[in-house]
Tab-separated table of C-alpha atoms in Angstrom:
chain	number	residue	atom	x	y	z
A	1	MET	CA	-0.132	-0.292	-0.300
A	2	SER	CA	2.807	2.062	0.790
A	3	SER	CA	4.565	1.900	-2.271
A	4	SER	CA	1.718	2.747	-4.348
A	5	PRO	CA	2.111	6.763	-4.221
A	6	ASN	CA	5.500	6.880	-4.577
A	7	LEU	CA	4.991	4.612	-8.150
A	8	ASP	CA	1.925	7.907	-8.849
A	9	VAL	CA	4.116	9.470	-8.754
A	10	SER	CA	6.729	8.020	-10.758
A	11	ASN	CA	5.191	7.394	-13.843
A	12	GLU	CA	3.234	10.831	-13.590
A	13	ILE	CA	7.157	12.121	-13.920
A	14	THR	CA	8.408	9.718	-16.829
A	15	GLU	CA	4.795	10.706	-18.439
A	16	ARG	CA	6.376	14.549	-18.416
A	17	VAL	CA	10.077	13.712	-19.892
A	18	HIS	CA	10.665	13.160	-23.611
A	19	THR	CA	13.632	12.632	-25.005
A	20	PRO	CA	14.531	12.367	-28.678
A	21	CYS	CA	16.248	8.655	-28.504
A	22	ASP	CA	12.917	7.946	-26.150
A	23	ILE	CA	10.522	8.950	-29.072
A	24	GLY	CA	12.652	8.051	-31.553
A	25	SER	CA	10.324	8.905	-35.199
A	26	ASN	CA	8.623	11.893	-32.912
A	27	MET	CA	10.174	14.433	-30.966
A	28	ILE	CA	8.037	17.674	-28.808
A	29	LEU	CA	9.574	20.402	-27.535
A	30	SER	CA	6.165	21.870	-26.163
A	31	PRO	CA	3.648	20.030	-23.823
A	32	PRO	CA	1.091	18.894	-26.283
A	33	GLY	CA	-1.775	20.885	-26.810
A	34	TYR	CA	0.334	23.645	-25.739
A	35	TRP	CA	-0.664	25.797	-29.151
A	36	GLU	CA	-4.175	24.986	-29.486
A	37	ARG	CA	-5.245	26.205	-26.091
A	38	TYR	CA	-3.167	29.058	-26.488
A	39	HIS	CA	-4.266	29.549	-29.885
A	40	ARG	CA	-8.434	29.828	-29.000
A	41	ALA	CA	-10.404	32.394	-30.732
A	42	GLU	CA	-11.201	34.207	-27.862
A	43	ASP	CA	-8.004	34.078	-26.126
A	44	PRO	CA	-7.443	37.434	-25.473
A	45	GLU	CA	-3.623	37.143	-26.431
A	46	LEU	CA	-4.459	36.493	-29.933
A	47	GLN	CA	-4.951	39.772	-31.049
A	48	PRO	CA	-1.492	40.803	-30.630
A	49	VAL	CA	0.057	37.798	-32.355
A	50	LEU	CA	-2.719	38.832	-34.788
A	51	ALA	CA	-0.925	42.195	-35.727
A	52	LEU	CA	2.425	40.443	-35.488
A	53	LEU	CA	1.559	38.767	-37.751
A	54	SER	CA	0.368	41.280	-40.341
A	55	LEU	CA	3.765	42.471	-39.760
A	56	SER	CA	5.448	40.143	-41.006
A	57	LEU	CA	3.938	39.586	-43.957
A	58	SER	CA	3.950	43.726	-44.668
A	59	MET	CA	7.112	43.207	-44.176
A	60	TYR	CA	7.826	41.057	-46.596
A	61	LEU	CA	6.234	41.966	-49.673
A	62	VAL	CA	7.743	44.866	-48.873
A	63	MET	CA	11.316	43.266	-48.616
A	64	VAL	CA	10.326	41.193	-52.493
A	65	LEU	CA	9.282	44.461	-53.711
A	66	ARG	CA	12.530	45.861	-53.216
A	67	ASN	CA	15.020	43.230	-53.715
A	68	LEU	CA	12.816	42.371	-57.072
A	69	LEU	CA	13.058	46.288	-58.142
A	70	SER	CA	16.566	46.796	-57.387
A	71	ILE	CA	17.658	43.792	-59.563
A	72	LEU	CA	15.419	45.323	-62.010
A	73	ALA	CA	17.795	48.487	-61.799
A	74	VAL	CA	20.123	46.467	-62.593
A	75	SER	CA	19.599	44.433	-65.094
A	76	SER	CA	17.894	46.639	-67.345
A	77	ASP	CA	19.781	50.471	-66.776
A	78	SER	CA	23.639	49.993	-68.494
A	79	HIS	CA	25.001	52.928	-66.812
A	80	LEU	CA	24.586	49.934	-63.701
A	81	HIS	CA	26.334	47.396	-64.816
A	82	THR	CA	29.321	47.499	-63.054
A	83	PRO	CA	30.875	45.554	-60.053
A	84	VAL	CA	29.702	46.774	-57.009
A	85	TYR	CA	25.908	46.716	-58.656
A	86	PHE	CA	26.712	43.533	-59.881
A	87	PHE	CA	27.343	42.126	-56.319
A	88	LEU	CA	24.398	44.329	-54.972
A	89	SER	CA	22.368	42.662	-57.993
A	90	ASN	CA	22.917	38.848	-56.061
A	91	LEU	CA	23.353	40.175	-52.509
A	92	CYS	CA	19.492	41.276	-53.397
A	93	TRP	CA	18.948	37.767	-54.848
A	94	ALA	CA	20.459	36.083	-52.027
A	95	ASP	CA	17.990	38.294	-49.005
A	96	LEU	CA	15.251	37.149	-51.235
A	97	GLY	CA	16.104	33.574	-50.951
A	98	TYR	CA	17.155	33.433	-47.381
A	99	THR	CA	14.089	35.467	-46.260
A	100	SER	CA	11.619	33.234	-48.171
A	101	ALA	CA	13.285	30.101	-46.789
A	102	THR	CA	11.663	31.645	-43.209
A	103	VAL	CA	8.948	34.326	-42.987
A	104	PRO	CA	6.644	32.621	-45.215
A	105	LYS	CA	7.209	29.570	-43.052
A	106	MET	CA	5.976	31.545	-39.796
A	107	ILE	CA	3.138	33.493	-41.032
A	108	VAL	CA	1.385	29.682	-41.924
A	109	ASP	CA	2.669	28.462	-38.628
A	110	THR	CA	1.030	31.465	-36.940
A	111	GLN	CA	-2.112	31.695	-39.003
A	112	SER	CA	-1.974	27.572	-38.676
A	113	HIS	CA	-1.990	27.507	-34.524
A	114	SER	CA	0.847	24.547	-35.615
A	115	ARG	CA	5.051	24.280	-35.658
A	116	VAL	CA	5.292	20.681	-36.801
A	117	ILE	CA	7.397	20.425	-39.763
A	118	SER	CA	8.476	17.618	-41.383
A	119	HIS	CA	11.839	15.634	-40.880
A	120	ALA	CA	12.611	16.452	-44.571
A	121	GLY	CA	10.902	19.498	-44.666
A	122	CYS	CA	12.960	20.829	-41.992
A	123	LEU	CA	16.433	19.497	-43.466
A	124	THR	CA	15.105	21.753	-46.867
A	125	GLN	CA	14.442	24.639	-44.967
A	126	MET	CA	17.551	24.056	-43.104
A	127	SER	CA	19.212	23.608	-46.145
A	128	PHE	CA	18.126	27.292	-47.778
A	129	LEU	CA	18.899	28.334	-44.896
A	130	VAL	CA	21.985	28.198	-44.668
A	131	LEU	CA	23.107	28.462	-48.743
A	132	PHE	CA	21.965	32.019	-49.024
A	133	ALA	CA	23.301	32.343	-45.287
A	134	CYS	CA	26.533	31.730	-46.542
A	135	ILE	CA	26.342	33.373	-50.176
A	136	GLU	CA	25.132	36.981	-48.436
A	137	ASP	CA	28.542	36.820	-45.765
A	138	MET	CA	30.781	35.871	-49.115
A	139	LEU	CA	29.494	38.302	-51.443
A	140	LEU	CA	28.935	41.015	-48.718
A	141	THR	CA	33.357	40.030	-48.055
A	142	VAL	CA	34.038	40.353	-51.665
A	143	THR	CA	32.445	43.662	-52.010
A	144	ALA	CA	34.675	44.856	-49.154
A	145	TYR	CA	37.230	43.624	-51.031
A	146	ASP	CA	35.494	45.757	-53.697
A	147	CYS	CA	35.749	48.997	-51.579
A	148	PHE	CA	38.940	48.606	-50.619
A	149	VAL	CA	40.711	48.218	-54.563
A	150	ALA	CA	38.724	51.059	-56.028
A	151	ILE	CA	39.965	53.957	-52.770
A	152	CYS	CA	42.970	52.232	-52.357
A	153	CYS	CA	44.276	51.353	-56.004
A	154	PRO	CA	41.749	54.137	-58.189
A	155	LEU	CA	43.290	53.631	-61.710
A	156	HIS	CA	44.708	50.083	-61.722
A	157	TYR	CA	40.444	49.019	-60.057
A	158	PRO	CA	39.337	48.259	-64.004
A	159	VAL	CA	41.611	46.017	-64.356
A	160	ILE	CA	42.024	44.110	-61.119
A	161	VAL	CA	38.725	43.859	-60.909
A	162	ASN	CA	37.100	42.724	-63.942
A	163	PRO	CA	34.394	40.758	-65.240
A	164	HIS	CA	35.822	37.600	-65.206
A	165	LEU	CA	36.796	38.523	-61.243
A	166	CYS	CA	33.264	39.670	-60.299
A	167	VAL	CA	32.139	36.454	-62.012
A	168	PHE	CA	34.632	34.136	-60.084
A	169	PHE	CA	34.009	35.730	-57.031
A	170	VAL	CA	29.797	35.081	-56.990
A	171	LEU	CA	30.711	31.526	-58.745
A	172	VAL	CA	32.791	30.799	-55.441
A	173	SER	CA	30.748	31.822	-53.277
A	174	PHE	CA	27.665	30.221	-54.238
A	175	PHE	CA	29.944	26.577	-54.749
A	176	LEU	CA	31.623	27.046	-51.006
A	177	SER	CA	28.101	27.701	-49.797
A	178	LEU	CA	26.483	24.920	-51.903
A	179	LEU	CA	29.327	22.670	-50.155
A	180	ASP	CA	28.556	24.129	-45.942
A	181	SER	CA	24.876	23.215	-46.976
A	182	GLN	CA	24.871	19.612	-48.151
A	183	LEU	CA	28.113	19.361	-44.945
A	184	HIS	CA	24.998	20.725	-42.651
A	185	SER	CA	22.342	18.186	-44.340
A	186	TRP	CA	24.635	15.431	-43.910
A	187	ILE	CA	25.579	16.009	-40.517
A	188	VAL	CA	22.103	16.407	-39.441
A	189	LEU	CA	21.081	12.812	-41.294
A	190	GLN	CA	23.723	10.509	-38.783
A	191	PHE	CA	23.302	12.161	-36.488
A	192	THR	CA	18.789	12.782	-35.887
A	193	ILE	CA	16.441	9.643	-36.439
A	194	ILE	CA	12.842	12.007	-35.948
A	195	LYS	CA	10.676	12.147	-38.730
A	196	ASN	CA	8.541	15.241	-36.993
A	197	VAL	CA	9.272	18.018	-35.546
A	198	GLU	CA	7.125	20.092	-33.317
A	199	SER	CA	9.803	23.234	-33.208
A	200	SER	CA	10.134	25.776	-30.337
A	201	ASN	CA	11.635	28.377	-33.042
A	202	PHE	CA	10.711	29.527	-35.516
A	203	VAL	CA	12.268	28.350	-38.070
A	204	CYS	CA	15.221	24.793	-37.855
A	205	GLU	CA	18.061	25.905	-36.864
A	206	PRO	CA	20.837	23.478	-37.306
A	207	SER	CA	22.119	23.580	-33.998
A	208	GLN	CA	18.801	23.363	-32.795
A	209	LEU	CA	18.318	19.832	-35.151
A	210	LEU	CA	21.431	18.573	-33.727
A	211	LYS	CA	20.752	19.350	-30.348
A	212	LEU	CA	18.057	15.960	-30.985
A	213	ALA	CA	21.081	13.291	-31.958
A	214	CYS	CA	21.274	10.870	-29.621
A	215	SER	CA	24.895	10.657	-30.150
A	216	ASP	CA	27.413	12.579	-28.645
A	217	SER	CA	27.327	16.049	-28.436
A	218	VAL	CA	30.825	17.541	-28.996
A	219	ILE	CA	31.581	15.816	-32.456
A	220	ASN	CA	27.973	18.473	-32.753
A	221	ASN	CA	29.535	21.056	-31.138
A	222	VAL	CA	33.061	20.656	-32.748
A	223	PHE	CA	31.072	20.529	-35.904
A	224	ILE	CA	29.595	23.433	-34.965
A	225	TYR	CA	32.250	26.149	-33.858
A	226	PHE	CA	34.082	24.304	-36.839
A	227	ASP	CA	31.543	26.120	-39.611
A	228	SER	CA	31.164	28.767	-37.511
A	229	THR	CA	35.003	29.962	-38.017
A	230	MET	CA	34.853	28.687	-41.599
A	231	PHE	CA	31.450	30.549	-42.901
A	232	GLY	CA	31.398	33.893	-39.905
A	233	PHE	CA	34.555	34.582	-38.398
A	234	LEU	CA	36.957	34.649	-41.881
A	235	PRO	CA	34.501	36.858	-43.711
A	236	ILE	CA	34.457	40.077	-41.125
A	237	SER	CA	38.092	38.959	-40.672
A	238	GLY	CA	38.669	39.622	-45.055
A	239	ILE	CA	36.194	42.776	-43.864
A	240	LEU	CA	37.715	44.347	-40.853
A	241	LEU	CA	41.200	43.365	-42.911
A	242	SER	CA	40.226	45.401	-45.497
A	243	TYR	CA	39.033	48.520	-43.491
A	244	SER	CA	41.953	48.851	-41.495
A	245	LYS	CA	43.035	49.362	-45.401
A	246	ILE	CA	40.461	51.849	-46.937
A	247	VAL	CA	39.970	54.299	-43.485
A	248	PRO	CA	43.672	55.610	-43.440
A	249	SER	CA	43.440	56.050	-47.363
A	250	VAL	CA	39.632	57.650	-46.845
A	251	LEU	CA	41.529	60.262	-44.020
A	252	ARG	CA	44.352	60.740	-46.208
A	253	MET	CA	41.926	62.064	-49.506
A	254	SER	CA	42.704	66.207	-49.789
A	255	SER	CA	39.020	66.360	-51.314
A	256	SER	CA	36.008	66.870	-48.369
A	257	ASP	CA	33.901	65.388	-51.408
A	258	GLY	CA	36.141	62.611	-52.286
A	259	LYS	CA	36.430	61.884	-48.676
A	260	TYR	CA	32.529	62.055	-48.325
A	261	LYS	CA	31.290	60.113	-51.270
A	262	ALA	CA	34.314	57.895	-49.580
A	263	PHE	CA	32.627	57.638	-46.466
A	264	SER	CA	29.237	57.101	-47.681
A	265	THR	CA	29.627	53.749	-49.389
A	266	CYS	CA	31.038	52.258	-47.117
A	267	GLY	CA	28.959	53.512	-43.912
A	268	SER	CA	26.288	52.666	-46.320
A	269	HIS	CA	28.094	48.838	-46.486
A	270	LEU	CA	28.990	48.498	-43.182
A	271	ALA	CA	25.464	48.901	-42.282
A	272	VAL	CA	24.720	46.266	-44.294
A	273	VAL	CA	27.269	44.201	-43.171
A	274	CYS	CA	26.027	44.697	-39.315
């Protein structure tokens, strides 16, 4: 008789503890029925969610229109067929893809009151997310190099930054980013055994998926740190190195108009980097 309460308590605790290895094919990161209870129509907390949904949709549509107009302007105006605008148009494509990989799914989840996503859908979203994020990192580093050559070596700029080099930079950025994206997918496929995920985030992040693995977390952490170094620290180091040469060159300019033009160009680039 005395052991019965203890047994009930242990059963209650066991029912509330979920781990990836225990559940196997399904992983729930929030209590069952939480979102159904939270998103009832009569719940007053639903109004801020609807306002956020409308704001997110409006900002997404504005972003899509802005990037498409920028790409159209660069492609249609022959005066903008220069290296800096070529890199800018590719940045617009990367930004469009990066945002489209996250925001539409977030809007659908908010409207349907569910964050469940299939394993294949989660891997697909993560692959596109990593791909376009790495492309943006690479292209921002390339544009920093373009600013460096334009300011520090203006007479040699047409020779150094030629159309072939611009296309080469874009292709290298794409293929390196594609390699990193596929590497993420391969690592996650090796370590995770889940089929359906209810995410606690609005996007499938690589670190979040690796936390669901039943293997040693040390290997996962080593991979995350290595990838962050290759595609995070190195591009930022290249940008900082370029600006360490740009700033002294701009300060040595005798013309105030030249300083203003150089700082305005570099300032807009640094704003995008930040």
